[in-house]
XYZ file of C-alpha atoms in Angstrom:
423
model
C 48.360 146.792 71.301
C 48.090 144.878 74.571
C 49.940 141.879 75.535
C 48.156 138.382 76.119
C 48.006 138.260 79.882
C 45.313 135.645 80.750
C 43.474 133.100 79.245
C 40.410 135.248 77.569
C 41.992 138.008 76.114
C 40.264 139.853 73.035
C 43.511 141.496 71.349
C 42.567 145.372 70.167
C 44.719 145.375 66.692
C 44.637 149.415 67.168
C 47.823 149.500 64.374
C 45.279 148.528 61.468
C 43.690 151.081 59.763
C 41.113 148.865 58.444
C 40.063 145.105 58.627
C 42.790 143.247 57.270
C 45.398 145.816 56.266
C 48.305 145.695 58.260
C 49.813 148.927 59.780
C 52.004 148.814 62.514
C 55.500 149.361 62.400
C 57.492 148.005 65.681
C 60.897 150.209 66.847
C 61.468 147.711 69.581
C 63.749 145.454 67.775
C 63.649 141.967 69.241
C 67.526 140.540 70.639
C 68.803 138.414 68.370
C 69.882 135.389 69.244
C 72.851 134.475 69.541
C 74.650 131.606 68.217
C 77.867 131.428 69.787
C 76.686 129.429 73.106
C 77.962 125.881 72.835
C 75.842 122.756 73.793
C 76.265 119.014 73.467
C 72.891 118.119 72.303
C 70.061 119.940 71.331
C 69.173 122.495 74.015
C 66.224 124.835 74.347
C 67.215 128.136 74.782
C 63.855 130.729 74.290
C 60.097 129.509 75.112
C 57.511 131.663 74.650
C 53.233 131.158 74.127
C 50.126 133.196 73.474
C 47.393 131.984 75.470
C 45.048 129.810 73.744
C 41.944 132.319 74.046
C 43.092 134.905 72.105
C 40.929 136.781 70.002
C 41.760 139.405 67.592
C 38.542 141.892 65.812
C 36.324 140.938 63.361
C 32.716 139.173 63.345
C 32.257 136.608 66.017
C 32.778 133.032 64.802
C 32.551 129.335 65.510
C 28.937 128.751 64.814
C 29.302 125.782 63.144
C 31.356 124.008 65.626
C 30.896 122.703 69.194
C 34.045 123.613 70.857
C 35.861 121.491 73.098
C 38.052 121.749 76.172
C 35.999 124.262 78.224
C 35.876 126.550 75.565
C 32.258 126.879 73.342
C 31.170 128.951 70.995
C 30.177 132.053 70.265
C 33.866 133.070 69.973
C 33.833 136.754 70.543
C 35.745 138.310 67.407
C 38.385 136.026 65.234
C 40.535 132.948 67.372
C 44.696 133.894 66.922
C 45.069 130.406 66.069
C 46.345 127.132 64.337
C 49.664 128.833 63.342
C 50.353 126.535 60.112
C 52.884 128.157 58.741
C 55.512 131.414 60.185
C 58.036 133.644 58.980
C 60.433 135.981 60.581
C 60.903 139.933 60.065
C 63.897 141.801 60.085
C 62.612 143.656 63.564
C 62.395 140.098 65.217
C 58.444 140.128 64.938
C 56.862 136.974 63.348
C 54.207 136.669 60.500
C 52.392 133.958 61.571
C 49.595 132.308 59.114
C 46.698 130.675 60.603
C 44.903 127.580 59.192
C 41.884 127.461 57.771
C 40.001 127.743 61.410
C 38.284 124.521 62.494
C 39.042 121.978 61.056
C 37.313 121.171 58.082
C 35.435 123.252 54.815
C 32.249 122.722 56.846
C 32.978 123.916 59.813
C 35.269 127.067 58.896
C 32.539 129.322 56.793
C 32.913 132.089 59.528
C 36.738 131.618 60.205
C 38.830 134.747 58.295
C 41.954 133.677 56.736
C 45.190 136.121 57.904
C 48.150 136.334 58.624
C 49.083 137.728 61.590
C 51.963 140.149 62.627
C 52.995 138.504 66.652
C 56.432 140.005 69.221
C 57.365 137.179 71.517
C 58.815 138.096 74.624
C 61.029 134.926 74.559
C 61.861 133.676 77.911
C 65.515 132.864 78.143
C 68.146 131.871 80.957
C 68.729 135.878 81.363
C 65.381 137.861 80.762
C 62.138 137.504 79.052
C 58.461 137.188 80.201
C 57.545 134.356 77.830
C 54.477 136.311 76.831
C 53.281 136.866 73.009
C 52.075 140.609 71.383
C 49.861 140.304 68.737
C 50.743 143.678 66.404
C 48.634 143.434 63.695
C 46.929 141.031 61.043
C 46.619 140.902 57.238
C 43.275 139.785 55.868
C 43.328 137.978 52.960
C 40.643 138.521 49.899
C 40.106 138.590 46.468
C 38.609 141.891 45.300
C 39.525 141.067 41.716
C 37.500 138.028 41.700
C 40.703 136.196 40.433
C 39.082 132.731 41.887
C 37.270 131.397 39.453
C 34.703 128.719 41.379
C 32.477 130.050 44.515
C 33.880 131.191 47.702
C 31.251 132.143 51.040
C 32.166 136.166 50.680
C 31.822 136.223 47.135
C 28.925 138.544 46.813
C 30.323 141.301 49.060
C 32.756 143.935 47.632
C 36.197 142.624 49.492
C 35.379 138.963 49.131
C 37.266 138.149 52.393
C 38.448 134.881 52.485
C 37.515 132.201 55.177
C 38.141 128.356 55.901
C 35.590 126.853 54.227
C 37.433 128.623 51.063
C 40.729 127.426 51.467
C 43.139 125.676 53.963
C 46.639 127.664 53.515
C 49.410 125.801 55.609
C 52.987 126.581 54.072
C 53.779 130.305 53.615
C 56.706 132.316 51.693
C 57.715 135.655 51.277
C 59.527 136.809 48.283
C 61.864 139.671 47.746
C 58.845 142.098 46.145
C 56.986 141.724 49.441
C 54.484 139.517 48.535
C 53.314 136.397 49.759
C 53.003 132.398 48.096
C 50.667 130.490 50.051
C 50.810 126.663 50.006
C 46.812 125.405 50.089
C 45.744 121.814 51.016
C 42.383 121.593 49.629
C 43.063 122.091 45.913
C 45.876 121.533 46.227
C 46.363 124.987 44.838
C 49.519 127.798 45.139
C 48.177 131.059 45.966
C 50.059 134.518 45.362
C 49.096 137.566 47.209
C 50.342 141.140 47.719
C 51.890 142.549 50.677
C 48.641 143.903 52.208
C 46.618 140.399 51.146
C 44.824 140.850 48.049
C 44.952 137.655 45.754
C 47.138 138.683 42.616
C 46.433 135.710 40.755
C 44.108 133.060 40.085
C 44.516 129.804 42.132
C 47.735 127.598 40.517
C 47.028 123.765 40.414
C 49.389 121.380 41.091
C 50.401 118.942 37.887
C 50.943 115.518 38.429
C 54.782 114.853 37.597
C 54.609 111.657 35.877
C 51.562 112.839 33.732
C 51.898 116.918 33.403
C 48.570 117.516 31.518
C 47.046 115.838 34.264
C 46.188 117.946 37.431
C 46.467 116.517 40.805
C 43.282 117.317 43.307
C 42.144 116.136 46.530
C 39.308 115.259 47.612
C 38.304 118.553 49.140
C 38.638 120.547 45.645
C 36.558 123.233 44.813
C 35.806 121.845 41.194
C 34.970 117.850 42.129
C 32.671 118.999 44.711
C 31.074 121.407 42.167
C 31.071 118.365 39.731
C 33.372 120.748 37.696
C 35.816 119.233 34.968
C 36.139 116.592 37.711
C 39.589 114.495 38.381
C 39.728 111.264 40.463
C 41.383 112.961 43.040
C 44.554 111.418 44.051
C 45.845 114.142 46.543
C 44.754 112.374 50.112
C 42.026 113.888 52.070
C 43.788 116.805 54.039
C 46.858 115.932 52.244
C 47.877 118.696 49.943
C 50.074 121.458 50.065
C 51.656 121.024 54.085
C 55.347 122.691 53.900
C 57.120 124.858 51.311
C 60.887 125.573 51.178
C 62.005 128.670 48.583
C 65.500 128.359 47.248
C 67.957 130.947 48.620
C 67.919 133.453 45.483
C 64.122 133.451 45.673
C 63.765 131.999 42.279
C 62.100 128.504 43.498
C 59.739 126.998 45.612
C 59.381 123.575 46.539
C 55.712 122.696 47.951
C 55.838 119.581 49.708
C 52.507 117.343 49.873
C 51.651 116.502 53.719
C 51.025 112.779 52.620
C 51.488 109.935 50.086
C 49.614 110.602 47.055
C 47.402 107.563 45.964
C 48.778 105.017 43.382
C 52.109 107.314 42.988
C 54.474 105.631 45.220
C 51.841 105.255 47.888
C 53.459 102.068 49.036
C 56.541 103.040 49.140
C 55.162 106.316 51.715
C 57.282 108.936 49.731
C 55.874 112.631 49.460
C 55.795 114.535 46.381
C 58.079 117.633 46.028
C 57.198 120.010 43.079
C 59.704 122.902 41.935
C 58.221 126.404 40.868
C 59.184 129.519 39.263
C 58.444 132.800 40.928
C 59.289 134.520 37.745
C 57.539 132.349 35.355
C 54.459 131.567 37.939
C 54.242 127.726 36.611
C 56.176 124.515 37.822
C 59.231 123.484 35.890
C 58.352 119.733 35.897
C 61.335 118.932 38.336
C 60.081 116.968 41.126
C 61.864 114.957 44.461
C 60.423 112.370 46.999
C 60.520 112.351 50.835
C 60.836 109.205 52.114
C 58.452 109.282 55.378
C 60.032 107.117 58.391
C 58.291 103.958 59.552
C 56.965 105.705 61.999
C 55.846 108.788 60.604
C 52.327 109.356 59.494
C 52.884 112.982 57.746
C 55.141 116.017 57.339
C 54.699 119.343 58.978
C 57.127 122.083 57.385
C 60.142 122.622 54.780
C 62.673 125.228 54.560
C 66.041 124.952 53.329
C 69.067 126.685 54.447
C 70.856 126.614 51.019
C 70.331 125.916 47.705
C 69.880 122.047 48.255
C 69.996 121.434 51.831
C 67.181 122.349 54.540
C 64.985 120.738 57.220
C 61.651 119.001 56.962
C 59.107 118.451 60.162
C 58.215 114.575 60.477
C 55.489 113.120 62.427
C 53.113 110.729 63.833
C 49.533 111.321 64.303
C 50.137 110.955 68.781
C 49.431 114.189 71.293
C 49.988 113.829 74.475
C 52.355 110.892 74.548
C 55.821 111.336 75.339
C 56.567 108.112 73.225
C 55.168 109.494 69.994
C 57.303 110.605 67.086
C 58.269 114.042 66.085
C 61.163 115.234 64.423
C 63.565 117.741 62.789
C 64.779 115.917 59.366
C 68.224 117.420 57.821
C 67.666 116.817 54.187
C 69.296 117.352 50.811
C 67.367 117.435 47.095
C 69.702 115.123 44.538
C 68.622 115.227 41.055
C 64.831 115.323 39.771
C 62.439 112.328 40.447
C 65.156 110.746 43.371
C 64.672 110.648 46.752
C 66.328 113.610 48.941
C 68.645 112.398 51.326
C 67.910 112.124 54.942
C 69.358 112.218 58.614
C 67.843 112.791 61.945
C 68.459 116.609 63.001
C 66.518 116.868 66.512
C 64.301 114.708 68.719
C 61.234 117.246 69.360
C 60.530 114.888 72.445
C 63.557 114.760 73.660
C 65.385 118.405 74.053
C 67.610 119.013 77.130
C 65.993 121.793 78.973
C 68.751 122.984 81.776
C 67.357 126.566 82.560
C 63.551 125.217 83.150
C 62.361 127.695 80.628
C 58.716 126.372 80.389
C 58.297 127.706 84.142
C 55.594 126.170 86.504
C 53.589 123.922 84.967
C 50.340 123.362 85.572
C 48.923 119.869 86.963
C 48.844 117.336 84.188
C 51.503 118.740 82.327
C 53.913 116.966 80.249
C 56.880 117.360 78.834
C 58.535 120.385 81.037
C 61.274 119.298 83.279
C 65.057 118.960 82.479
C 63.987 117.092 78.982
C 61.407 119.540 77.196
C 58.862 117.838 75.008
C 57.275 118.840 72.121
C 53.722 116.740 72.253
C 51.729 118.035 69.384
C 49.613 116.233 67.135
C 50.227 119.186 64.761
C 54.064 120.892 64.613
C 53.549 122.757 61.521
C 56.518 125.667 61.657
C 60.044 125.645 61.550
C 62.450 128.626 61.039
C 66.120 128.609 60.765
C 67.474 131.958 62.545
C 70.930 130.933 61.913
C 73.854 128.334 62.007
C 72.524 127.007 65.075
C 69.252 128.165 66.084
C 65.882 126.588 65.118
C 62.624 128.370 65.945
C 59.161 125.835 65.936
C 55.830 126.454 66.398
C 52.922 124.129 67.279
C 49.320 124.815 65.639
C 46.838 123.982 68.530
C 44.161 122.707 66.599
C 42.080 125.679 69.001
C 39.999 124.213 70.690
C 40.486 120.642 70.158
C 43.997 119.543 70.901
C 45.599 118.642 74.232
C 49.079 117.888 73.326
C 50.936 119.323 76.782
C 48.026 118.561 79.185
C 45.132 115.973 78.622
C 42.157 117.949 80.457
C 43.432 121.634 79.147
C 43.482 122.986 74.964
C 46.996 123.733 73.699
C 48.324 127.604 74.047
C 50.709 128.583 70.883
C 54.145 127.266 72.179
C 57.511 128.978 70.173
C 60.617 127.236 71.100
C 64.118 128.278 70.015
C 66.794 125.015 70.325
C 70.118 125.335 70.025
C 72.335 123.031 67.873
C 75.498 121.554 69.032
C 76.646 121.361 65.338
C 76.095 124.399 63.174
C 74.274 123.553 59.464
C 76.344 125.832 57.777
């Protein structure tokens, strides 16, 4: 494994046996951190990136876009990229899920779905090098032909997946080891083992005020096929965005990224759906998030208890330290209310004593004494503890320019520190 030193690095994944199995087991257990430290206001404490060209193996890709930002295609091997959606391991690694590539289903045909296996080296006021490891990956792929409409690898025998397949951008891991995905072109829910091989067929979302009635977008697999068609009512690129699981593992709560046409569209409330694990099928409960004024979409959900948790909130802005982008504390009441809602943390505006972005580069925003978090797209939060939030930003590779105007976004992983514990 090598660590991402420069800007073009190809990343040799020597810890997988084969494409897309992961392999590697890490002894170097990452410090925890720790959550006694007191601060008045929220305070980052780690900072960490991998470098924006990053490539892991696998067939060269990007043929179907032009690139942007000084980078063009051919991309030598697969881009580590677009983190939608991350989760932590017990060794202090992250599984980090990339997006569906590009952008869009056009554009994505020879973008390979994963998840990868990433070490930060978090830079802190002590220690740290700031730098990112990338371990390992899993590929994901349907070898059972479990998905029942036409995907670009479906004539070979390991039917890899790829972005023009399926956008998966909320991610949970359940206590058998295997993985829910949150899609947002079916909307669908997707359930796959611990080494990435589809165990079921794709689970569409019901709409809650009509349950026979499924809820699609306008990217679904079956309307473009002119397949059982639905007026789809999902937005476009506004399915399945964040996804909290309850804390015995028995739920999860899929959050749609935006307001769902002529079902309290005015109003700007998102749709959350409850599922079973067990049962694999929704349980008709449902909640709404009430989107701020000045919000355009969501970006993650997690809860820290059984009703209680944090949602990502934000505008559509990059590169503007007057945009909006926030850490919601929230709190499900009964089926079809709204949750409950307070501000948490100011992503723009997090006191950043220790300097931990180190020197920026010129055009850079955002990296003084307040620390900025300028992304179009913040699409991962994780609570470590009491205390300790960890977010990623998905860079959009090539295309965004949320902490410099003129240069693409790296990965950024903050942790910030809470001056008031959530539990």
């Amino acid at each position: 494994m090598y660590k991402t030193m420069s800007r073009k690095t190809l990343v040799a994944l020597l810890c997988c046996a084969s494409l897309g199995l992961t392999a590697c087991n890490d002894d170097n257990d990452q410090e925890q951190t720790s959550p006694n430290e007191k601060v008045t206001e929220p305070t980052l404490i780690s900072f960490a990136k991998l470098p924006v060209e990053t490539y892991a193996a696998g067939p060269d890709s990007g043929a179907y876009v032009k690139g942007a930002n000084g980078i063009y295609p051919p991309f030598k091997g697969q881009p580590v990229q677009g983190f939608s959606a991350a989760l932590k391991n017990e060794d202090g690694s992250y599984m980090a899920m990339a997006d569906n590539g590009f952008g869009t289903q056009d554009n994505s045909a020879d973008f390979l779905l994963r998840i990868y296996k990433i070490k930060p080296d978090f830079k802190t006021k002590t220690k740290g090098t700031s730098q990112v490891t990338v371990q390992s990956f899993i590929q994901l792929r349907d070898p059972n032909k479990l998905i029942p409409f036409n995907i670009v690898n479906g004539d070979t025998a390991e039917r890899l997946l790829t972005g023009a397949d399926f956008d998966p951008e909320s991610m949970q891991r359940t206590s058998d080891g295997t993985y829910w995905i949150g899609d947002e072109f079916g909307p669908y829910l997707l359930h796959f083992s611990a080494d990435g091989v589809l165990l079921d067929a794709p689970i569409a979302l019901p709409n809650p005020l009509h349950p026979t009635q499924e809820l699609r977008s306008p990217q679904n697999q079956f309307n473009k096929a002119q397949i059982n068609f639905v007026e789809p009512l999902v937005q476009q690129s506004g399915g399945f965005e964040g996804m909290a699981i309850s804390s015995d593992g028995q739920y999860l709560y899929p959050l749609i990224e935006k307001p769902i046409k002529s079902i309290r569209e005015t109003e700007r409330q998102l749709l959350i759906s409850q599922f079973d694990v067990k049962k694999k099928a929704y349980t008709g409960k449902y909640y709404w998030f009430q989107l701020d004024s000045q919000a355009t979409n969501i970006g993650d959900f997690q809860l820290f208890n059984d009703k209680e948790g944090i949602i990502i909130e934000r505008d559509a802005t990059q590169n503007n330290l007057g945009g909006y982008k926030k850490l919601i504390r929230i709190k499900l009441n009964e089926s079809g209310q709204l949750v409950g809602r307070e501000d948490l943390v100011d992503l723009i505006k997090i006191a950043n004593p220790n300097m931990l972005y180190g020197i920026a580069r010129e055009g850079d925003i955002g990296t003084g004494q307040v620390f900025a978090f300028p992304f179009e797209t913040i699409e991962d939060v994780i609570i470590e503890n009491g205390t300790t939030l960890t977010v990623f930003n998905d860079n959009n590779f090539p295309g965004s320019t949320g902490r410099n105007a003129k240069l693409a976004d790296d990965n950024e992983i903050i942790q910030i520190r809470l001056p008031k514990a959530l539990f």
